[in-house]
Amino acid sequence: MSGGAPCWQDILPGTVTLGESSRVVETGLWRSLRPILDVEKCVSCLKCWVQCPDMSIQTGEGGAVQGIDMFFCKGCGICAAVCPTGAISIRPESDFQDEADASSGGASPGKVGELVGQL
Amino acid sequence: MGVVNVRELTGKSNPLAEGHRMCPGCGAPTALRQAFMGMDSPVVVVGATGCLEVSTTVYPYSSWRAPFLHVAFENAGAAVSGVVAAHRAMSRKKLFREEIKFVAFGGDGGTYDIGFQSLSGALERGHDFTYICYNNQGYMNTGAQRSGATPRSANTTTSPAGILAPGKLQRAKNLTEIAAAHNIPYVAQTTLHDPLDLIRKVRRAVETPGPAFVNILVPCALFWKINPADQVKICRLAADSKFWPIYEVVNGERVVSYTPKKPVPVEDFLRAQGRYAHLFAGGGVRRDLIDQAQADVDAEWENLTQNRRSS
Ligand code: SF4
Ligand code: SF4
């Protein structure tokens, strides 16, 4: 290679990717809409839990719904659409811009080596 | 088979982990995630090239908690055959005592088309595994090219709707029936309209000795041109319009597992998706093609309820 970014020939052969290592990837950064859970209205029927493509509905003892994992939630809105009690509402992510600016210390998909090292 | 209790399932770890890079609201991870919910034994997963394979194995990450093997686009069937055979040989030598289940998955491209020969061979040889097709009716990973699973009239980048043609001209092949024609013990078809149906069918598939095939219709929000939040609604329309009959073939017997209480015309299913927008555009409703779609659906349902092989 003649300077610049490394090429595929420069990658060492025989790498190992660890199981479930994608859990350090903050897919929540993609979100343009945000689901908001109203625990008062939720009856823990788990319809949202079973249909979420990103395993982002958090449950506790006995399958009680506790919250939504904003680290992974991509804001598709399926949970709100299937909820029979209207316990989940959808708001534009821009409503939360201040919060996002303040907390940019979280994991981001770019921080590869650092994060894999923590697994 | 037992009743599926979703509450109990929340405590179980799932072989598919968070942080995968599938699009927001994609049906494929939901289908596989629900499929794994019904399994109690450890599982080895083999994936054909496709959206789910690339998005769960983006270097240097993996979204798999289970052992995962990917070889190529065309050979998930052959790859899983080898894994099953190796496990049998090692079990015979007492190197393994644990019961392990084997699941191969592919999209419709890797299953209906490119991986078909290796799948057919694996079904015919009778290995003990379950093949799950997450069928979004096109090559969505590469930008919505038509596949053998794309239905008639759907707009794709290689069957574009325009002046010369109203989307794809041919009918989708019926791979569920083709799998059943291998005389394997269990074949099923479902979608995301009812998670309990999906979980129960996959559980039955993995518990059935010998090969089993489960064909799951999953929306691709991007190329079906739907709002991702409408995924479950679209799946219900697919089931309620009988566009995608919910049934299983148990030892050659076709059993309908969901008969819509309030059937809807297939037009409702088509109208809900942008990939059929040209059928309804600009006042020039293509009544002929909508009627054709309804006739196809009715004929297939008739065959199914008479336990005849569908065309
Ligand atoms: S918006 Fe989508 S990804 Fe987020 S919790 Fe709801 S269903 Fe899951
Ligand atoms: S679907 Fe609604 S009521 Fe049911 S568990 Fe989810 S938030 Fe609660």
XYZ file of C-alpha atoms and ligand atoms in Angstrom:
446
model
C 0.000 0.000 0.000
C 1.235 3.478 -0.807
C 0.077 5.611 2.115
C -3.482 6.691 2.847
C -6.226 4.519 4.293
C -5.521 0.792 4.826
C -6.730 -1.563 2.131
C -8.281 -5.012 2.512
C -4.828 -6.546 1.966
C -3.689 -4.872 5.164
C -6.289 -6.552 7.372
C -4.840 -9.443 9.346
C -6.358 -12.793 8.401
C -8.171 -14.913 10.960
C -10.170 -12.302 12.815
C -12.827 -13.299 15.319
C -16.038 -11.395 15.807
C -17.491 -11.974 19.217
C -21.046 -13.163 19.686
C -23.637 -10.438 20.233
C -20.903 -7.804 19.795
C -23.356 -5.669 17.822
C -24.847 -4.719 21.203
C -22.313 -1.892 21.361
C -23.742 -0.346 18.202
C -26.101 2.506 18.977
C -28.729 2.001 16.300
C -30.833 4.530 18.220
C -28.776 7.195 16.453
C -30.808 6.490 13.312
C -34.052 7.501 14.945
C -36.092 10.375 13.545
C -39.210 9.531 15.571
C -39.267 8.594 19.238
C -41.767 6.333 21.005
C -42.825 7.542 24.445
C -44.267 4.997 26.860
C -46.959 5.998 29.321
C -46.617 3.336 32.023
C -49.966 4.397 33.528
C -51.792 3.283 30.397
C -49.699 0.163 29.741
C -51.266 -3.167 30.692
C -48.124 -5.209 29.850
C -49.916 -7.214 27.165
C -46.516 -7.502 25.424
C -47.895 -6.929 21.926
C -45.221 -4.267 21.420
C -42.495 -6.468 22.906
C -43.168 -9.344 20.542
C -43.409 -7.176 17.404
C -40.435 -4.847 17.965
C -37.806 -5.594 15.273
C -35.060 -4.209 17.504
C -35.751 -5.900 20.846
C -36.103 -2.478 22.415
C -39.083 -2.985 24.707
C -37.637 -3.568 28.166
C -39.365 -6.037 30.445
C -38.845 -7.051 34.045
C -40.183 -9.644 36.455
C -43.166 -11.562 35.039
C -42.950 -9.773 31.694
C -43.917 -6.339 33.029
C -43.061 -3.655 30.467
C -40.651 -1.169 32.025
C -39.511 1.120 29.277
C -38.027 1.482 25.826
C -34.326 1.146 25.167
C -33.374 4.324 23.318
C -29.892 2.966 22.632
C -31.309 0.473 20.107
C -34.815 1.744 19.214
C -34.875 2.907 15.577
C -38.212 4.693 15.903
C -40.173 2.574 13.435
C -43.422 3.146 15.347
C -44.637 -0.462 15.191
C -44.988 -0.609 18.985
C -47.328 2.378 19.001
C -49.320 0.964 16.079
C -49.959 -2.397 17.776
C -50.587 -1.103 21.316
C -54.260 -1.697 22.178
C -54.374 0.912 24.943
C -52.612 3.823 23.247
C -49.826 3.699 25.826
C -47.123 4.574 23.291
C -47.089 7.885 21.464
C -44.681 8.941 18.729
C -42.885 12.280 18.762
C -40.354 13.731 16.323
C -36.792 13.327 17.543
C -36.224 17.038 16.935
C -38.321 17.677 20.075
C -35.418 16.192 22.024
C -32.517 17.953 20.340
C -31.140 19.531 23.541
C -30.966 16.172 25.214
C -29.103 14.659 22.265
C -26.515 17.448 22.267
C -25.895 17.010 25.986
C -25.402 13.260 25.890
C -23.184 12.660 22.877
C -20.740 10.772 25.099
C -22.594 7.499 24.372
C -21.372 4.743 22.109
C -21.360 5.500 18.421
C -20.915 3.138 15.484
C -17.549 4.726 14.701
C -15.769 3.767 17.894
C -14.916 0.257 16.805
C -11.729 -0.790 18.565
C -12.481 0.904 21.841
C -15.881 -0.685 22.174
C -14.951 -4.185 21.094
C -12.194 -4.023 23.678
C -14.778 -3.481 26.404
C -16.756 -6.641 25.624
C -46.902 -28.724 21.182
C -48.147 -26.711 24.144
C -49.633 -23.280 24.418
C -47.338 -20.356 23.691
C -47.078 -18.061 26.707
C -45.491 -14.794 25.622
C -45.025 -13.670 29.234
C -42.727 -16.611 29.901
C -40.782 -15.912 26.730
C -39.673 -12.464 27.905
C -37.181 -14.025 30.315
C -35.446 -16.089 27.610
C -32.331 -15.039 25.753
C -32.791 -14.892 21.969
C -30.115 -16.033 19.479
C -30.645 -12.765 17.577
C -29.176 -9.829 19.502
C -29.757 -6.087 19.496
C -27.688 -3.721 17.396
C -28.344 -5.384 14.035
C -28.425 -2.981 11.108
C -31.740 -3.926 9.489
C -33.859 -0.940 8.425
C -36.290 0.560 10.946
C -39.519 -1.422 10.823
C -38.135 -4.299 8.757
C -40.125 -7.514 9.059
C -37.186 -9.914 8.740
C -35.595 -9.530 12.200
C -39.065 -9.701 13.743
C -39.770 -12.963 11.913
C -36.497 -14.595 12.979
C -36.710 -13.244 16.494
C -40.218 -14.654 16.909
C -39.115 -17.916 15.292
C -36.363 -18.407 17.864
C -38.753 -17.612 20.738
C -40.396 -20.993 20.321
C -37.215 -23.053 20.563
C -36.006 -24.592 23.779
C -32.849 -26.402 22.665
C -29.596 -24.703 21.731
C -29.590 -23.800 18.077
C -27.012 -23.538 15.311
C -27.934 -20.965 12.681
C -26.932 -20.995 9.017
C -27.718 -17.966 6.879
C -27.830 -17.474 3.127
C -26.563 -14.151 1.816
C -29.260 -11.539 2.117
C -30.384 -8.489 4.074
C -30.507 -10.300 7.381
C -27.178 -12.022 6.914
C -25.252 -8.874 5.997
C -26.978 -6.695 8.583
C -26.318 -9.084 11.456
C -22.660 -9.659 10.584
C -21.304 -6.210 9.771
C -17.569 -6.523 10.407
C -16.323 -6.560 13.160
C -19.658 -7.138 14.856
C -21.991 -10.057 15.130
C -25.625 -9.990 16.224
C -25.646 -13.728 16.919
C -25.611 -15.340 20.330
C -25.765 -18.761 18.686
C -23.091 -20.388 16.510
C -23.622 -18.864 13.078
C -22.418 -20.057 9.689
C -22.624 -18.202 6.414
C -21.036 -19.600 3.276
C -22.587 -18.001 0.211
C -25.824 -16.976 -1.408
C -26.640 -20.258 -3.082
C -25.825 -22.848 -0.492
C -27.482 -22.384 2.902
C -29.212 -25.720 2.250
C -25.928 -27.485 1.547
C -24.146 -25.761 4.425
C -26.787 -26.745 6.972
C -26.770 -30.314 5.597
C -23.054 -30.530 6.353
C -23.466 -29.131 9.840
C -26.268 -31.580 10.631
C -24.238 -34.508 9.259
C -21.160 -33.454 11.244
C -23.211 -33.230 14.417
C -24.603 -36.714 13.800
C -21.163 -38.166 13.215
C -19.772 -36.529 16.344
C -22.761 -37.642 18.386
C -22.159 -41.218 17.219
C -18.613 -40.933 18.540
C -20.069 -39.598 21.790
C -18.364 -36.249 21.338
C -21.744 -34.583 21.705
C -24.565 -35.481 24.036
C -26.614 -32.334 23.866
C -29.667 -32.059 21.687
C -29.101 -29.287 19.184
C -31.507 -27.833 16.637
C -30.411 -26.585 13.237
C -32.008 -23.646 11.525
C -31.116 -22.247 8.123
C -32.611 -19.023 6.878
C -32.615 -17.076 3.663
C -34.539 -14.292 2.030
C -36.640 -15.081 -1.001
C -33.671 -14.413 -3.304
C -31.536 -16.939 -1.434
C -34.406 -19.411 -1.162
C -36.738 -19.235 -4.179
C -34.001 -18.498 -6.709
C -30.297 -18.609 -5.985
C -30.333 -21.129 -3.135
C -33.074 -23.302 -4.541
C -30.984 -26.218 -5.779
C -29.153 -26.663 -2.490
C -32.392 -26.315 -0.522
C -34.140 -28.851 -2.725
C -31.258 -31.281 -2.254
C -31.274 -30.843 1.512
C -35.036 -31.409 1.694
C -34.774 -34.479 -0.519
C -31.925 -36.014 1.494
C -34.017 -35.603 4.617
C -31.606 -33.921 7.031
C -33.131 -32.961 10.363
C -33.283 -29.177 10.111
C -35.693 -26.293 9.708
C -35.430 -23.848 6.853
C -36.989 -20.425 7.366
C -37.555 -18.192 4.384
C -38.161 -14.559 5.298
C -39.908 -13.615 2.132
C -40.090 -9.916 1.275
C -40.766 -10.705 -2.367
C -37.700 -9.210 -3.971
C -33.945 -8.628 -3.856
C -34.304 -5.779 -1.403
C -30.702 -5.766 -0.162
C -29.483 -4.746 -3.600
C -32.255 -2.261 -4.387
C -35.520 -4.093 -5.108
C -34.900 -6.252 -8.133
C -37.651 -8.753 -8.998
C -37.308 -12.303 -7.700
C -39.232 -15.523 -8.250
C -41.246 -14.520 -5.203
C -42.277 -11.083 -6.481
C -46.018 -11.108 -7.154
C -47.602 -10.122 -10.423
C -47.952 -6.344 -10.963
C -45.464 -5.356 -8.253
C -43.211 -2.480 -9.258
C -39.512 -3.351 -8.892
C -36.382 -1.880 -10.432
C -36.129 -4.780 -12.916
C -39.869 -5.018 -13.546
C -40.647 -1.312 -13.510
C -44.168 -0.032 -13.865
C -44.344 2.315 -16.836
C -45.860 2.779 -20.247
C -44.750 -0.612 -21.548
C -45.514 -2.830 -18.570
C -47.520 -2.570 -15.341
C -44.811 -3.982 -13.067
C -43.939 -7.675 -12.991
C -45.818 -9.680 -15.615
C -45.416 -13.153 -14.144
C -46.958 -14.776 -11.085
C -44.779 -15.577 -8.090
C -43.798 -19.214 -7.893
C -45.410 -21.067 -5.027
C -42.392 -22.251 -3.080
C -44.420 -23.482 -0.113
C -46.110 -25.980 -2.407
C -42.832 -26.812 -4.130
C -41.305 -27.589 -0.709
C -44.349 -29.729 0.129
C -43.850 -31.619 -3.151
C -40.588 -32.940 -1.685
C -42.840 -35.013 0.606
C -41.204 -33.669 3.730
C -43.050 -34.029 7.042
C -43.750 -30.374 7.782
C -44.255 -27.261 5.684
C -45.892 -24.054 6.875
C -46.673 -20.584 5.663
C -47.379 -17.558 7.810
C -46.714 -13.836 8.230
C -46.438 -11.343 11.090
C -50.219 -10.990 11.550
C -50.155 -13.200 14.641
C -46.906 -13.861 16.545
C -48.416 -16.877 18.303
C -49.094 -18.562 14.956
C -45.509 -17.959 13.834
C -43.968 -19.106 17.122
C -46.128 -22.236 17.209
C -45.342 -23.167 13.601
C -41.595 -22.799 13.975
C -41.670 -24.742 17.227
C -43.528 -27.506 15.452
C -41.058 -27.351 12.553
C -37.986 -27.758 14.778
C -39.619 -30.500 16.833
C -40.559 -32.478 13.731
C -37.849 -35.020 12.923
C -36.569 -34.537 9.380
C -36.638 -31.451 7.213
C -39.198 -28.693 7.691
C -39.798 -25.547 5.690
C -41.471 -22.354 6.935
C -42.236 -19.531 4.524
C -42.824 -16.216 6.310
C -44.095 -13.196 4.386
C -42.365 -10.094 5.774
C -42.899 -6.545 4.555
C -39.945 -4.500 3.325
C -41.021 -0.980 4.273
C -38.587 0.602 1.832
C -39.567 -1.254 -1.336
C -43.157 -2.187 -0.596
C -43.346 1.564 -0.069
C -45.258 1.473 3.180
C -44.970 3.348 6.445
C -42.778 1.120 8.665
C -45.291 1.500 11.494
C -47.921 -0.216 9.311
C -46.007 -3.493 9.119
C -48.429 -5.543 11.199
C -51.453 -3.942 9.504
C -50.101 -4.927 6.064
C -49.504 -8.488 7.279
C -53.076 -8.676 8.563
C -54.304 -7.486 5.156
C -52.203 -10.203 3.506
C -53.831 -12.834 5.717
C -57.365 -11.411 5.658
C -57.375 -11.013 1.864
C -55.999 -14.588 1.500
C -53.238 -13.091 -0.622
C -50.952 -15.051 1.710
C -52.888 -18.049 3.008
C -51.959 -19.033 6.551
C -51.647 -22.807 6.514
C -49.473 -25.812 7.107
C -48.879 -29.071 5.269
C -48.513 -31.861 7.817
C -47.433 -35.153 6.258
C -49.026 -34.108 2.989
C -52.297 -32.831 4.501
C -53.047 -29.167 3.998
C -54.503 -27.563 7.103
C -55.682 -23.952 7.021
C -54.608 -22.386 10.306
C -56.366 -19.060 9.859
C -59.642 -18.469 8.075
C -60.396 -14.748 8.062
C -63.637 -13.960 9.879
C -64.038 -10.853 7.774
C -62.278 -11.536 4.475
C -61.231 -8.409 2.589
C -60.756 -8.055 -1.181
C -57.154 -8.400 -2.332
C -57.551 -4.853 -3.669
C -57.289 -3.603 -0.059
C -53.927 -5.309 0.330
C -52.642 -3.915 -2.982
C -53.944 -0.415 -2.395
C -52.123 -0.148 0.939
C -48.681 -0.394 -0.720
C -46.773 1.993 -2.934
C -45.341 -0.853 -5.031
C -48.827 -1.214 -6.545
C -49.558 2.528 -6.791
C -49.535 2.364 -10.606
C -52.634 0.134 -10.500
C -54.571 2.970 -8.908
C -52.834 6.024 -10.327
C -54.300 8.969 -12.164
C -57.888 7.771 -12.479
C -56.791 4.913 -14.724
C -57.482 2.099 -12.275
C -56.211 -1.190 -13.708
C -59.352 -3.127 -12.887
C -58.188 -5.993 -15.132
C -55.024 -6.581 -13.073
C -56.800 -6.187 -9.749
C -59.412 -8.734 -10.876
C -56.623 -11.004 -12.065
C -54.976 -10.808 -8.628
C -58.297 -11.647 -6.981
C -58.848 -14.586 -9.344
C -55.364 -15.943 -8.556
C -56.037 -15.665 -4.834
C -59.460 -17.325 -5.084
C -58.126 -20.213 -7.160
C -55.300 -20.839 -4.718
C -57.617 -20.735 -1.713
C -59.956 -23.195 -3.426
C -57.087 -25.601 -4.025
C -55.895 -25.220 -0.474
C -59.234 -25.923 1.166
C -59.683 -28.954 -1.099
C -56.206 -30.162 -0.047
C -55.072 -29.983 -3.647
C -51.629 -28.975 -4.656
C -51.695 -25.328 -5.652
C -50.406 -24.173 -9.000
S -40.305 2.397 17.658
Fe -39.817 0.427 16.648
S -37.731 -0.037 17.335
Fe -38.542 1.519 18.745
S -39.419 0.336 20.428
Fe -41.078 0.768 18.979
S -41.147 -1.074 17.684
Fe -39.156 -1.092 18.730
S -48.636 -2.923 23.590
Fe -49.150 -1.143 24.874
S -50.276 -1.994 26.634
Fe -49.269 -3.703 25.586
S -47.321 -3.937 26.681
Fe -46.901 -2.580 24.934
S -47.180 -0.486 25.733
Fe -48.098 -1.897 27.218
